[in-house]
Coordinates of C-alpha atoms in Angstrom, one line a residue:
M294 CA 56.4 27.6 1.4
A295 CA 55.4 30.4 3.8
F296 CA 52.8 29.8 6.4
V297 CA 51.1 33.1 7.4
L298 CA 49.0 32.6 10.5
D299 CA 46.4 34.9 12.0
H300 CA 47.1 35.5 15.7
S301 CA 44.6 38.4 16.2
P302 CA 42.5 38.5 19.3
S303 CA 39.4 37.2 17.5
M304 CA 41.2 33.9 17.0
G305 CA 41.5 33.4 20.7
Q306 CA 44.3 31.5 22.4
A307 CA 42.7 28.1 22.1
R308 CA 42.2 28.3 18.3
I309 CA 45.7 29.8 17.9
L310 CA 47.1 26.7 19.6
R311 CA 45.1 24.4 17.3
L312 CA 46.3 26.3 14.3
R313 CA 49.9 26.1 15.3
Q314 CA 49.6 22.4 16.0
A315 CA 48.2 21.8 12.5
V316 CA 51.1 23.6 10.9
A317 CA 53.6 21.7 13.2
G318 CA 52.0 18.5 11.9
V319 CA 52.0 19.3 8.2
V320 CA 55.7 20.4 8.1
R321 CA 56.6 16.8 9.2
E322 CA 55.2 15.7 5.8
F323 CA 57.7 17.9 3.9
I324 CA 60.4 16.2 1.9
P325 CA 64.1 17.0 1.8
G326 CA 64.8 20.2 -0.1
D327 CA 61.5 21.9 0.8
A328 CA 62.1 25.4 2.3
V329 CA 59.7 26.7 5.0
T330 CA 59.1 30.0 6.7
I331 CA 56.4 30.6 9.4
L332 CA 55.0 34.0 10.3
S333 CA 52.4 35.0 12.8
F334 CA 50.5 38.3 12.5
G335 CA 48.0 40.6 14.0
G336 CA 48.6 44.3 13.5
R337 CA 52.3 43.4 13.0
S338 CA 54.1 40.4 11.5
D339 CA 56.5 38.2 13.4
V340 CA 58.9 35.9 11.5
E341 CA 59.0 32.9 13.9
V342 CA 60.9 30.6 11.5
P343 CA 63.0 32.4 8.9
I344 CA 63.1 30.7 5.5
T345 CA 65.1 27.5 5.7
A346 CA 65.4 24.1 4.0
D347 CA 66.8 22.6 7.3
S348 CA 64.0 20.3 8.5
T349 CA 65.4 20.2 12.0
V350 CA 64.8 23.9 12.2
Y351 CA 61.3 24.2 10.9
R352 CA 60.2 21.0 12.6
A353 CA 61.2 22.6 15.9
F354 CA 58.4 25.2 15.5
D355 CA 56.7 25.4 18.9
P356 CA 52.9 25.2 18.9
M357 CA 52.8 26.4 22.5
A358 CA 54.6 29.7 21.9
G359 CA 51.8 31.5 20.1
K360 CA 50.7 34.8 21.5
M361 CA 47.8 37.0 20.4
I362 CA 48.7 40.2 18.5
G363 CA 46.2 43.1 18.3
G364 CA 44.9 44.2 14.9
T365 CA 44.7 42.3 11.6
A366 CA 47.2 43.5 8.9
I367 CA 46.8 40.7 6.3
Y368 CA 48.4 42.5 3.4
D369 CA 51.4 43.6 5.4
A370 CA 51.9 40.0 6.5
V371 CA 51.8 38.8 2.9
A372 CA 54.5 41.4 2.1
A373 CA 56.6 40.1 5.0
A374 CA 56.2 36.5 3.7
I375 CA 57.2 37.6 0.2
E376 CA 60.4 39.1 1.5
Q377 CA 61.3 35.7 3.1
L378 CA 60.4 33.7 -0.1
R379 CA 62.5 36.0 -2.3
K380 CA 65.5 34.6 -0.5
T381 CA 64.9 31.2 -2.1
P382 CA 66.6 30.2 -5.5
P383 CA 64.6 31.3 -8.6
E384 CA 63.8 27.6 -9.5
Y385 CA 61.8 27.2 -6.3
R386 CA 58.0 27.5 -6.4
R387 CA 57.1 30.3 -4.1
I388 CA 53.9 29.6 -2.2
I389 CA 52.1 31.5 0.6
V390 CA 49.5 29.7 2.7
L391 CA 47.6 32.4 4.5
F392 CA 45.1 31.6 7.3
T393 CA 42.8 34.2 8.8
D394 CA 39.4 34.5 10.5
G395 CA 38.6 38.0 9.5
E396 CA 39.2 41.0 7.2
D397 CA 42.2 43.4 7.1
N398 CA 41.8 46.4 9.3
S399 CA 45.3 47.8 9.8
S400 CA 47.6 47.2 6.8
K401 CA 49.7 50.0 5.4
L402 CA 49.7 48.1 2.1
S403 CA 46.6 47.8 0.0
L404 CA 45.1 44.6 -1.4
H405 CA 46.1 45.6 -5.0
A406 CA 49.6 46.4 -3.9
A407 CA 50.0 43.1 -2.1
V408 CA 48.8 41.2 -5.3
R409 CA 51.2 43.2 -7.5
R410 CA 54.1 42.6 -5.1
A411 CA 53.3 38.8 -5.1
V412 CA 53.1 38.7 -8.9
D413 CA 56.3 40.6 -9.4
S414 CA 58.0 38.1 -7.0
S415 CA 56.5 35.0 -8.6
V416 CA 54.6 34.2 -5.5
T417 CA 51.3 32.3 -5.5
V418 CA 48.9 32.8 -2.5
Y419 CA 46.6 30.2 -1.2
T420 CA 44.1 31.7 1.3
I421 CA 42.1 29.9 4.0
A422 CA 39.1 31.7 5.3
Y423 CA 38.0 30.4 8.7
G424 CA 34.5 31.3 9.9
W425 CA 31.8 33.7 8.7
F426 CA 33.0 36.9 7.1
S427 CA 33.3 38.3 3.6
E428 CA 35.7 36.2 1.6
E429 CA 36.0 38.6 -1.4
P430 CA 39.3 40.2 -0.4
L431 CA 40.9 36.7 0.1
R432 CA 39.4 35.5 -3.1
L433 CA 40.9 38.4 -5.0
L434 CA 44.3 37.9 -3.3
A435 CA 44.3 34.2 -4.3
Q436 CA 42.9 34.8 -7.8
G437 CA 45.2 37.6 -8.6
T438 CA 48.2 35.4 -7.8
R439 CA 46.9 32.2 -9.5
G440 CA 46.2 30.6 -6.1
H441 CA 43.0 29.3 -4.6
L442 CA 40.6 30.2 -1.7
Y443 CA 39.6 27.6 0.8
R444 CA 36.7 28.1 3.3
I445 CA 36.5 26.1 6.5
Y446 CA 34.3 26.5 9.6
S447 CA 35.7 24.1 12.3
V448 CA 39.0 23.7 14.1
R449 CA 38.7 20.0 13.3
E450 CA 39.5 21.0 9.7
F451 CA 42.8 22.7 10.5
P452 CA 45.1 19.7 10.0
A453 CA 43.3 18.4 6.9
I454 CA 43.3 21.7 5.0
F455 CA 47.0 22.3 5.4
S456 CA 47.8 18.8 4.4
R457 CA 45.5 19.0 1.5
I458 CA 47.1 22.1 0.1
Y459 CA 50.6 20.7 0.5
R460 CA 49.8 17.4 -1.1
A461 CA 48.0 19.2 -4.0
L462 CA 51.2 21.2 -4.6
R463 CA 53.3 18.0 -4.6
S464 CA 51.1 16.1 -7.0
Y465 CA 49.4 17.9 -9.8
Y466 CA 48.9 17.9 -13.6
R467 CA 50.3 20.8 -15.5
I468 CA 48.2 21.8 -18.6
R469 CA 49.7 24.1 -21.1
Y470 CA 47.8 25.8 -24.0
R471 CA 48.2 28.7 -26.3
P472 CA 45.6 31.4 -25.2
P473 CA 43.9 33.7 -27.7
Q474 CA 45.9 36.8 -28.4
C475 CA 43.2 39.3 -27.4
V476 CA 42.7 41.7 -24.5
G477 CA 40.1 41.7 -21.8
L478 CA 39.0 39.3 -19.0
H479 CA 39.4 35.6 -20.0
T480 CA 37.8 32.6 -18.4
V481 CA 39.4 29.2 -18.5
R482 CA 37.5 26.0 -17.9
V483 CA 39.4 22.8 -17.3
G484 CA 38.0 19.3 -16.7
L485 CA 39.8 16.1 -15.9
Q486 CA 38.3 12.6 -15.9
L487 CA 40.1 9.5 -14.7
G488 CA 37.8 6.5 -15.0
K489 CA 34.7 7.3 -12.9
C490 CA 36.4 10.1 -11.1
S491 CA 36.2 13.6 -12.5
T492 CA 37.0 17.2 -11.5
F493 CA 36.3 20.6 -13.0
T494 CA 37.7 24.1 -12.3
I495 CA 37.3 27.6 -13.6
A496 CA 39.9 30.3 -13.5
H497 CA 40.2 33.8 -14.8
Y498 CA 43.0 36.1 -16.1
D499 CA 42.9 39.6 -17.3
R500 CA 44.8 40.7 -20.5
S501 CA 43.5 44.3 -20.4
V502 CA 46.1 47.0 -20.8
L503 CA 45.0 48.4 -17.5
T504 CA 43.4 46.6 -14.6
T505 CA 42.4 47.3 -11.0
L506 CA 45.4 45.2 -9.9
D507 CA 47.7 47.8 -11.3
T508 CA 48.9 50.2 -8.6
V509 CA 48.8 54.0 -8.6
G510 CA 51.7 55.2 -10.6
T511 CA 51.6 52.4 -13.1
I512 CA 52.6 53.7 -16.6
V513 CA 51.5 52.2 -19.9
F514 CA 53.1 53.3 -23.1
F515 CA 51.4 53.2 -26.5
P516 CA 52.8 54.4 -29.8
I517 CA 50.1 57.0 -30.4
E518 CA 50.8 58.7 -33.7
F519 CA 49.9 62.3 -34.7
E520 CA 50.1 64.2 -37.9
F521 CA 53.5 66.0 -38.2
D522 CA 53.8 69.0 -36.0
Q523 CA 50.0 68.8 -35.1
A524 CA 47.7 67.5 -32.4
T525 CA 45.7 65.5 -34.9
L526 CA 45.5 61.8 -34.2
R527 CA 46.4 59.5 -37.1
P528 CA 43.9 56.7 -37.9
E529 CA 46.2 53.9 -36.9
S530 CA 46.2 55.2 -33.4
L531 CA 42.5 54.7 -32.8
P532 CA 42.5 50.9 -32.3
L533 CA 45.2 51.4 -29.6
L534 CA 43.0 54.1 -27.8
E535 CA 40.0 51.7 -28.1
R536 CA 42.0 49.2 -26.0
I537 CA 42.5 51.9 -23.3
A538 CA 38.9 52.9 -23.5
D539 CA 37.7 49.3 -23.1
A540 CA 40.0 48.7 -20.1
M541 CA 38.7 51.9 -18.4
K542 CA 35.1 50.9 -19.0
A543 CA 35.7 47.5 -17.6
H544 CA 37.4 48.9 -14.5
P545 CA 35.4 52.0 -13.5
S546 CA 37.5 52.9 -10.5
L547 CA 40.5 53.8 -12.6
V548 CA 41.5 57.5 -13.1
I549 CA 44.1 58.1 -15.8
E550 CA 46.5 60.9 -16.5
V551 CA 47.4 61.2 -20.2
R552 CA 51.0 62.6 -20.5
G553 CA 52.3 64.1 -23.7
H554 CA 56.0 64.2 -24.5
T555 CA 58.1 65.6 -27.5
D556 CA 61.7 65.4 -28.7
D557 CA 64.1 68.2 -28.4
R558 CA 63.5 70.0 -31.7
G559 CA 61.8 73.3 -31.2
T560 CA 61.6 75.7 -28.3
D561 CA 60.6 74.8 -24.8
A562 CA 57.4 76.8 -24.9
Y563 CA 56.4 75.4 -28.3
N564 CA 57.0 71.8 -27.3
L565 CA 55.1 72.3 -24.0
R566 CA 52.1 73.7 -25.9
L567 CA 52.2 70.9 -28.6
S568 CA 52.5 68.1 -26.0
Q569 CA 49.6 69.6 -24.0
R570 CA 47.4 69.8 -27.1
R571 CA 48.2 66.2 -28.0
A572 CA 47.4 64.9 -24.5
E573 CA 44.1 66.8 -24.7
A574 CA 43.4 65.3 -28.2
V575 CA 43.9 61.8 -26.7
V576 CA 41.5 62.7 -23.8
E577 CA 38.9 63.9 -26.3
A578 CA 39.2 60.6 -28.3
L579 CA 38.7 58.5 -25.2
V580 CA 35.7 60.6 -24.2
A581 CA 34.2 60.0 -27.6
M582 CA 34.7 56.3 -27.0
G583 CA 32.6 56.4 -23.9
V584 CA 35.1 57.1 -21.0
E585 CA 33.8 59.7 -18.5
R586 CA 35.8 63.0 -18.8
S587 CA 36.0 63.2 -15.0
R588 CA 38.3 60.1 -15.1
L589 CA 40.9 61.7 -17.4
R590 CA 43.6 64.3 -17.0
A591 CA 45.7 65.8 -19.7
V592 CA 49.3 67.0 -19.0
G593 CA 52.0 68.1 -21.5
F594 CA 55.6 67.9 -20.5
G595 CA 57.2 69.0 -23.8
K596 CA 60.8 67.9 -24.0
S597 CA 61.5 68.0 -20.3
R598 CA 61.4 64.3 -19.6
P599 CA 63.2 62.3 -22.3
L600 CA 63.5 58.6 -22.0
V601 CA 66.8 58.5 -23.8
P602 CA 69.2 61.2 -25.1
N603 CA 68.0 63.0 -28.3
T604 CA 71.1 61.9 -30.2
S605 CA 69.5 60.0 -33.1
E606 CA 66.3 59.9 -35.0
E607 CA 65.5 56.6 -33.3
N608 CA 65.9 58.1 -29.9
R609 CA 63.8 61.1 -30.8
S610 CA 61.1 58.8 -31.9
R611 CA 61.1 57.0 -28.5
N612 CA 60.9 60.4 -26.7
R613 CA 57.9 61.4 -28.8
R614 CA 55.4 59.4 -26.8
T615 CA 52.1 59.3 -24.9
E616 CA 51.9 57.8 -21.5
F617 CA 48.9 56.6 -19.6
V618 CA 49.4 56.8 -15.8
I619 CA 47.1 55.5 -13.1
I620 CA 46.6 58.3 -10.6
K621 CA 43.6 56.7 -8.8
N622 CA 42.5 53.1 -8.4

């Protein structure tokens, strides 16, 4: 578990001390085998306790040693914590508990990039929002990594919230189910009743082919088929393009570059023209499906960027492809 603690000037030295005391208290609840890292952040991130399963090391964390750090680089701090957690064995659950009293104002990394990096590293982020400020970025950070957002308003809640999160992670029910095999945003509602006690939660996940959590440069491949030696789309390609159109309409900030590629048969000039015409045909189809033309670019690369050597018909088929690349999000 990584504790990522806000030490920005808005916290103030007294609250920083109370925060550190709360973390020092909760790590004494940890059981043998748990691995801990503790980071403080403002405009930069300081790893105060590198990842370790040695309880004598992480229990030596000094609450009195906290210093204010100018700025608030939340997403950069998350990235620094991920680097520590990636040093743990793959069978470990990788958890970040992020505490902050404000919004990011100095990260080099974006929210979406932080979420993507966490997901790629199998890291779940639990966020604690202290005080009055917009919780939306923290909610997205938690939701995008299958974590949870907690909101508190008093320093008296510091010890309890950390203990609550840790105990919830140690004692839980795992519910497995087979989701519907369809794209788009899904909502999951789960209820649990034990005698007179009951609880209920709602979660979301997005099965769209493109989402706002995908970073600039993300490439999606689809087997878009054309008539032989033409830029005419075959009917079986239209349902695939409808999935792209639906995703773009659901996420209006996305701008996509459609890239056409061919195999090595034919001249460079001919393949360049054919790939450009095919990319433009895809753009026209997406526009007809309701996507704004201003959000689409068409580029043909001909045979200049093969995925694999053109040494067999199977390889040539792989090289004849259409790519959808996020160029703005």
